Amino acid sequence: MKGFISSRRMFLSGLGSKVAGKFYHKVSQSPESATDTTQTRLVSTYTKRALISRPSEETHHIPFLAHGFADRQSLAGWFPGINDNEKTSWRIRLSKRNRALLLQIALIATIFTTNLVLVIYASSKYPSRDGVGLIYTGDCETVNTANRYLHLLINVLSTGMLSTSNFCIQLQASPTRDDIDYVHKRGGWLDIGVPSMRNLRYINRWRLASCVILSLSSLPIHLLFNSAVFQSLASNDYTIAVVKDSFILGASWDLRAAELNRGSDPGWNDSRVNPEQDYHNIIADMQNDTRHGRYEAKNTSECYALYDDYWAVQGNAVIFVKNDTIQGVDNSLLLYVSVTPRWDSWAKNMWASSNGTGKFTAVSPPPPVTTWFLGPPRYEVASCLVQVPQATSNRCRLQYSTHISYTVVVLNFVKFLALFLIWQNRKIEDRRRKARREEEFGDEPGHITTPRENTLSTLGDAIASFMREPDETTKNMCLATKYDIINKEKAATLKRKGKREPILEPHPREWKKEKMRWMSAATWKQWLHLILIYTIFLATLIVVLKRILDTGLRHRHINPTLSYLRSLGFGAVTPLTYLVLPLPRTDPMGLIFSVLIINLPQLIFSLIYTLYGVVLSTFLVQREFSLLHTPGHRKPLRVSEPVGIQRSSYFISVPFRYGIPLTLFSALFHWLISQTFFLARITALRPDGLEDYGNTFSTMGYSPFAMIITLIVGFVNVGVIILLGCRKYDGTMRMASTNSMAISAACHCPAEDREFGYQLPIQWGVVEIGEDGIGHCTFTTAPCHVIRSPQEYMLYQ
């Protein structure tokens, strides 16, 4: 072994600054020992690209020691940016995590400003009553379109807010090197590169508090934001008077006699109709208006069709009967009923659809209706007079909730303030670290700030830290996997309980190529939580869909074909598609309670999205780790605080080619949910066209067609993560995943690489084989042709 060390020293001492660059990727020309001669003969057969050598199995048992390690100053001529720092390079200055945080702050500030301006403008231009303001009233198609696009905008803004919040939570929840060392000494491990509940137990109080604030401020946004703007449809109050022909001539009438004719017919005599009013004046006004020709005449089928439509322009009506036998009766008023829109399943047209049978009728007869009976006496309709439409114009409305809007703005500001404080705190800490660095190293370039105080957010951060200061708790375990560490942690827990001894000890491990699937990177608990919650979510949607089809359509003898469900509209309110819930109905509590129930699916999906992101991040952290042994991926580490030629990025673990589709899918799915379950606002209008606030109500609407689309997209999304999980890693490097201890075990680099190796292009491989035939694998700056690939059935430690 001494011969190898001597050979390596001779090699390093003979390198000049330019020669170092030449030998970084080519065969060594230094004086050779016998073993070096053997290595040179082996690598002479390789291509000029200096691919990793693959000697025969016998050669791999020959002792060797890697040499030709890169030197930062010697390579400066080949890599001009190697001495770049924050003061000299805009690339590094803009790549700092503080700059990424500034971008997040700018994004959240833009969203906050947008929300604030919109709320102030709406409040000043569209005053509210009981927390509900009217933005637009008019054409229903215009309202539907505006409502759909406004919800799309809301989901884009909320996705931006929540993505920014999640980014900062992950930064704050990332452990420092001190956190990791503390946990490693106690037989545990922390997560690198993914959001982790495990890490929250060990980070400092400030970072924990900021994570809690950002998380708690997200919770109400999930529950409220999608209902800040909503569609309201108007439905009319009206009174029906069934009369004889003499009524229009001013004949006398008696309310009491008309009430007795109702009998037990639920459409005429029920607690859900005939609200307390001055019916004497109402009937008198109707008689007066008909006498002066203010009502419009309609035949039987036209009259029935008008009052069979929940949303149609409806006013008071006077219905004439054919029965000749009753025309001579003195009382000209035979029946009367007053109807208002209701939040329950009670139909407004029950008085008409029962057709004089006195039975509850859920389905109207097919049009046209030419024969029509009313009330227990079964008066046959001859014709009717209805109020002129201009007097009771029916309008669709686009409304907003001031309570919800201002709440969202406040929470948006809380997020902005939290992010600003996080950025300010990191800036102060960065200044302190720079001051300590200057005290320790002066103006010497290349040194990063004190590594133990930096959060290790990315895989590159962790590798750089462990290369610079190897972790003694993972020494001689270079092939340890996450499974070894997890078993060790379980054993350590049992030991503390006095049951077992730890089972993981530093010892040589046999290398074997294992092409494991991506899904192996995630723990079984991560998969269980994701699949279980996602399955429950989708199964619940299926059950709800079946239930509402049965209770809302089939019991009305309506065949719920796909074409019929599509005709009900996408996110549209209809009399058939709102739920009867035992909640307050009047504003503002009725609105708030309905909103909280309606948006529970939004909250559940946000949890699913977080779990989905964790699993995907775990896949990609292991993928990044598994490619570090190939010459084609020999690059400087991707770190949070780059120095020299180190790489950085504005993502933590999920590259943009995965992150952007994931974010877009999140916005799409939130929007689909907002069109599946939504606030159903029914505005009651009096016959004079003014709003009847006492009978206006809010409840939960649903769209079966939107629910079907949501289910399809949900199952596709589950299929995508499963298909990604079926991809395979190369299998050369061990399954470390996000496990800090397994990553640490792979980073016990040679002494020559500890000072500046983490700043240069590195590669993982075999760097040493001892006299006993046991090798060592790690990251190194040694040339590609010097590093060996591990061989099956050989031992490494």
PDB file of C-alpha atoms in Angstrom, residues 277-372:
ATOM      1  CA  GLN A 277     -98.444  37.412   4.245  1.00  0.00           C
ATOM      2  CA  ASP A 278    -101.394  39.754   3.828  1.00  0.00           C
ATOM      3  CA  TYR A 279    -103.248  37.559   1.356  1.00  0.00           C
ATOM      4  CA  HIS A 280    -106.342  39.715   1.378  1.00  0.00           C
ATOM      5  CA  ASN A 281    -104.433  42.607  -0.192  1.00  0.00           C
ATOM      6  CA  ILE A 282    -102.519  40.295  -2.540  1.00  0.00           C
ATOM      7  CA  ILE A 283    -105.721  38.713  -3.948  1.00  0.00           C
ATOM      8  CA  ALA A 284    -107.387  42.112  -4.140  1.00  0.00           C
ATOM      9  CA  ASP A 285    -104.468  43.518  -6.152  1.00  0.00           C
ATOM     10  CA  MET A 286    -104.564  40.511  -8.468  1.00  0.00           C
ATOM     11  CA  GLN A 287    -108.287  41.023  -9.075  1.00  0.00           C
ATOM     12  CA  ASN A 288    -107.769  44.692  -9.760  1.00  0.00           C
ATOM     13  CA  ASP A 289    -104.877  44.066 -12.185  1.00  0.00           C
ATOM     14  CA  THR A 290    -106.817  41.455 -14.142  1.00  0.00           C
ATOM     15  CA  ARG A 291    -109.819  43.740 -14.433  1.00  0.00           C
ATOM     16  CA  HIS A 292    -107.622  46.461 -15.933  1.00  0.00           C
ATOM     17  CA  GLY A 293    -105.867  44.132 -18.405  1.00  0.00           C
ATOM     18  CA  ARG A 294    -102.435  44.137 -16.775  1.00  0.00           C
ATOM     19  CA  TYR A 295    -102.091  40.341 -17.001  1.00  0.00           C
ATOM     20  CA  GLU A 296    -101.219  38.303 -20.069  1.00  0.00           C
ATOM     21  CA  ALA A 297    -103.476  35.477 -21.279  1.00  0.00           C
ATOM     22  CA  LYS A 298    -102.110  31.962 -21.777  1.00  0.00           C
ATOM     23  CA  ASN A 299    -103.707  28.657 -22.678  1.00  0.00           C
ATOM     24  CA  THR A 300    -103.485  25.530 -20.513  1.00  0.00           C
ATOM     25  CA  SER A 301    -100.269  24.069 -21.954  1.00  0.00           C
ATOM     26  CA  GLU A 302     -98.464  27.449 -21.955  1.00  0.00           C
ATOM     27  CA  CYS A 303     -99.512  28.132 -18.392  1.00  0.00           C
ATOM     28  CA  TYR A 304     -98.369  24.718 -17.155  1.00  0.00           C
ATOM     29  CA  ALA A 305     -95.008  24.978 -18.973  1.00  0.00           C
ATOM     30  CA  LEU A 306     -94.374  28.410 -17.450  1.00  0.00           C
ATOM     31  CA  TYR A 307     -94.880  27.310 -13.839  1.00  0.00           C
ATOM     32  CA  ASP A 308     -93.139  23.988 -14.365  1.00  0.00           C
ATOM     33  CA  ASP A 309     -89.816  25.818 -14.966  1.00  0.00           C
ATOM     34  CA  TYR A 310     -87.990  26.638 -11.722  1.00  0.00           C
ATOM     35  CA  TRP A 311     -86.029  29.506 -13.290  1.00  0.00           C
ATOM     36  CA  ALA A 312     -88.617  30.955 -15.658  1.00  0.00           C
ATOM     37  CA  VAL A 313     -89.967  34.496 -15.305  1.00  0.00           C
ATOM     38  CA  GLN A 314     -92.958  33.868 -13.081  1.00  0.00           C
ATOM     39  CA  GLY A 315     -95.425  36.277 -11.549  1.00  0.00           C
ATOM     40  CA  ASN A 316     -98.757  35.974  -9.848  1.00  0.00           C
ATOM     41  CA  ALA A 317    -101.340  34.096 -11.887  1.00  0.00           C
ATOM     42  CA  VAL A 318    -105.104  33.840 -12.034  1.00  0.00           C
ATOM     43  CA  ILE A 319    -106.297  30.453 -13.297  1.00  0.00           C
ATOM     44  CA  PHE A 320    -109.829  29.986 -14.658  1.00  0.00           C
ATOM     45  CA  VAL A 321    -111.632  26.633 -14.439  1.00  0.00           C
ATOM     46  CA  LYS A 322    -114.067  24.882 -16.758  1.00  0.00           C
ATOM     47  CA  ASN A 323    -116.374  23.341 -14.179  1.00  0.00           C
ATOM     48  CA  ASP A 324    -119.821  24.591 -15.125  1.00  0.00           C
ATOM     49  CA  THR A 325    -121.380  23.294 -11.914  1.00  0.00           C
ATOM     50  CA  ILE A 326    -119.465  25.722  -9.736  1.00  0.00           C
ATOM     51  CA  GLN A 327    -119.888  28.844 -11.838  1.00  0.00           C
ATOM     52  CA  GLY A 328    -123.021  29.779  -9.961  1.00  0.00           C
ATOM     53  CA  VAL A 329    -121.377  29.681  -6.540  1.00  0.00           C
ATOM     54  CA  ASP A 330    -121.135  33.105  -4.915  1.00  0.00           C
ATOM     55  CA  ASN A 331    -117.474  32.835  -3.844  1.00  0.00           C
ATOM     56  CA  SER A 332    -115.398  33.536  -6.979  1.00  0.00           C
ATOM     57  CA  LEU A 333    -112.097  32.462  -5.313  1.00  0.00           C
ATOM     58  CA  LEU A 334    -111.854  28.658  -5.313  1.00  0.00           C
ATOM     59  CA  LEU A 335    -108.230  28.047  -4.244  1.00  0.00           C
ATOM     60  CA  TYR A 336    -105.086  30.021  -3.623  1.00  0.00           C
ATOM     61  CA  VAL A 337    -101.457  29.180  -2.821  1.00  0.00           C
ATOM     62  CA  SER A 338     -98.315  31.242  -2.367  1.00  0.00           C
ATOM     63  CA  VAL A 339     -94.977  29.671  -3.306  1.00  0.00           C
ATOM     64  CA  THR A 340     -91.351  30.666  -2.636  1.00  0.00           C
ATOM     65  CA  PRO A 341     -88.049  29.031  -3.679  1.00  0.00           C
ATOM     66  CA  ARG A 342     -86.956  26.522  -1.064  1.00  0.00           C
ATOM     67  CA  TRP A 343     -83.615  25.022  -0.059  1.00  0.00           C
ATOM     68  CA  ASP A 344     -85.025  21.512   0.377  1.00  0.00           C
ATOM     69  CA  SER A 345     -86.273  19.062  -2.255  1.00  0.00           C
ATOM     70  CA  TRP A 346     -89.778  20.516  -2.215  1.00  0.00           C
ATOM     71  CA  ALA A 347     -90.784  21.464  -5.755  1.00  0.00           C
ATOM     72  CA  LYS A 348     -92.240  24.899  -6.412  1.00  0.00           C
ATOM     73  CA  ASN A 349     -94.707  23.400  -8.879  1.00  0.00           C
ATOM     74  CA  MET A 350     -96.110  20.758  -6.532  1.00  0.00           C
ATOM     75  CA  TRP A 351     -99.519  22.477  -6.622  1.00  0.00           C
ATOM     76  CA  ALA A 352     -99.554  21.955 -10.410  1.00  0.00           C
ATOM     77  CA  SER A 353     -97.767  18.630 -10.917  1.00  0.00           C
ATOM     78  CA  SER A 354     -99.963  16.631  -8.508  1.00  0.00           C
ATOM     79  CA  ASN A 355    -102.791  17.159 -11.046  1.00  0.00           C
ATOM     80  CA  GLY A 356    -105.464  17.181  -8.372  1.00  0.00           C
ATOM     81  CA  THR A 357    -104.522  13.771  -6.960  1.00  0.00           C
ATOM     82  CA  GLY A 358    -103.288  15.090  -3.621  1.00  0.00           C
ATOM     83  CA  LYS A 359    -100.134  12.961  -3.952  1.00  0.00           C
ATOM     84  CA  PHE A 360     -96.477  13.956  -3.858  1.00  0.00           C
ATOM     85  CA  THR A 361     -95.266  14.027  -7.458  1.00  0.00           C
ATOM     86  CA  ALA A 362     -91.566  14.178  -8.311  1.00  0.00           C
ATOM     87  CA  VAL A 363     -91.791  14.186 -12.099  1.00  0.00           C
ATOM     88  CA  SER A 364     -93.844  16.422 -14.313  1.00  0.00           C
ATOM     89  CA  PRO A 365     -95.821  14.889 -17.194  1.00  0.00           C
ATOM     90  CA  PRO A 366     -94.343  15.212 -20.689  1.00  0.00           C
ATOM     91  CA  PRO A 367     -95.326  18.369 -22.574  1.00  0.00           C
ATOM     92  CA  PRO A 368     -97.660  19.592 -23.862  1.00  0.00           C
ATOM     93  CA  VAL A 369    -100.135  19.361 -21.006  1.00  0.00           C
ATOM     94  CA  THR A 370    -103.639  19.946 -22.357  1.00  0.00           C
ATOM     95  CA  THR A 371    -105.723  18.523 -19.505  1.00  0.00           C
ATOM     96  CA  TRP A 372    -104.935  19.823 -16.055  1.00  0.00           C
TER      97      TRP A 372
END
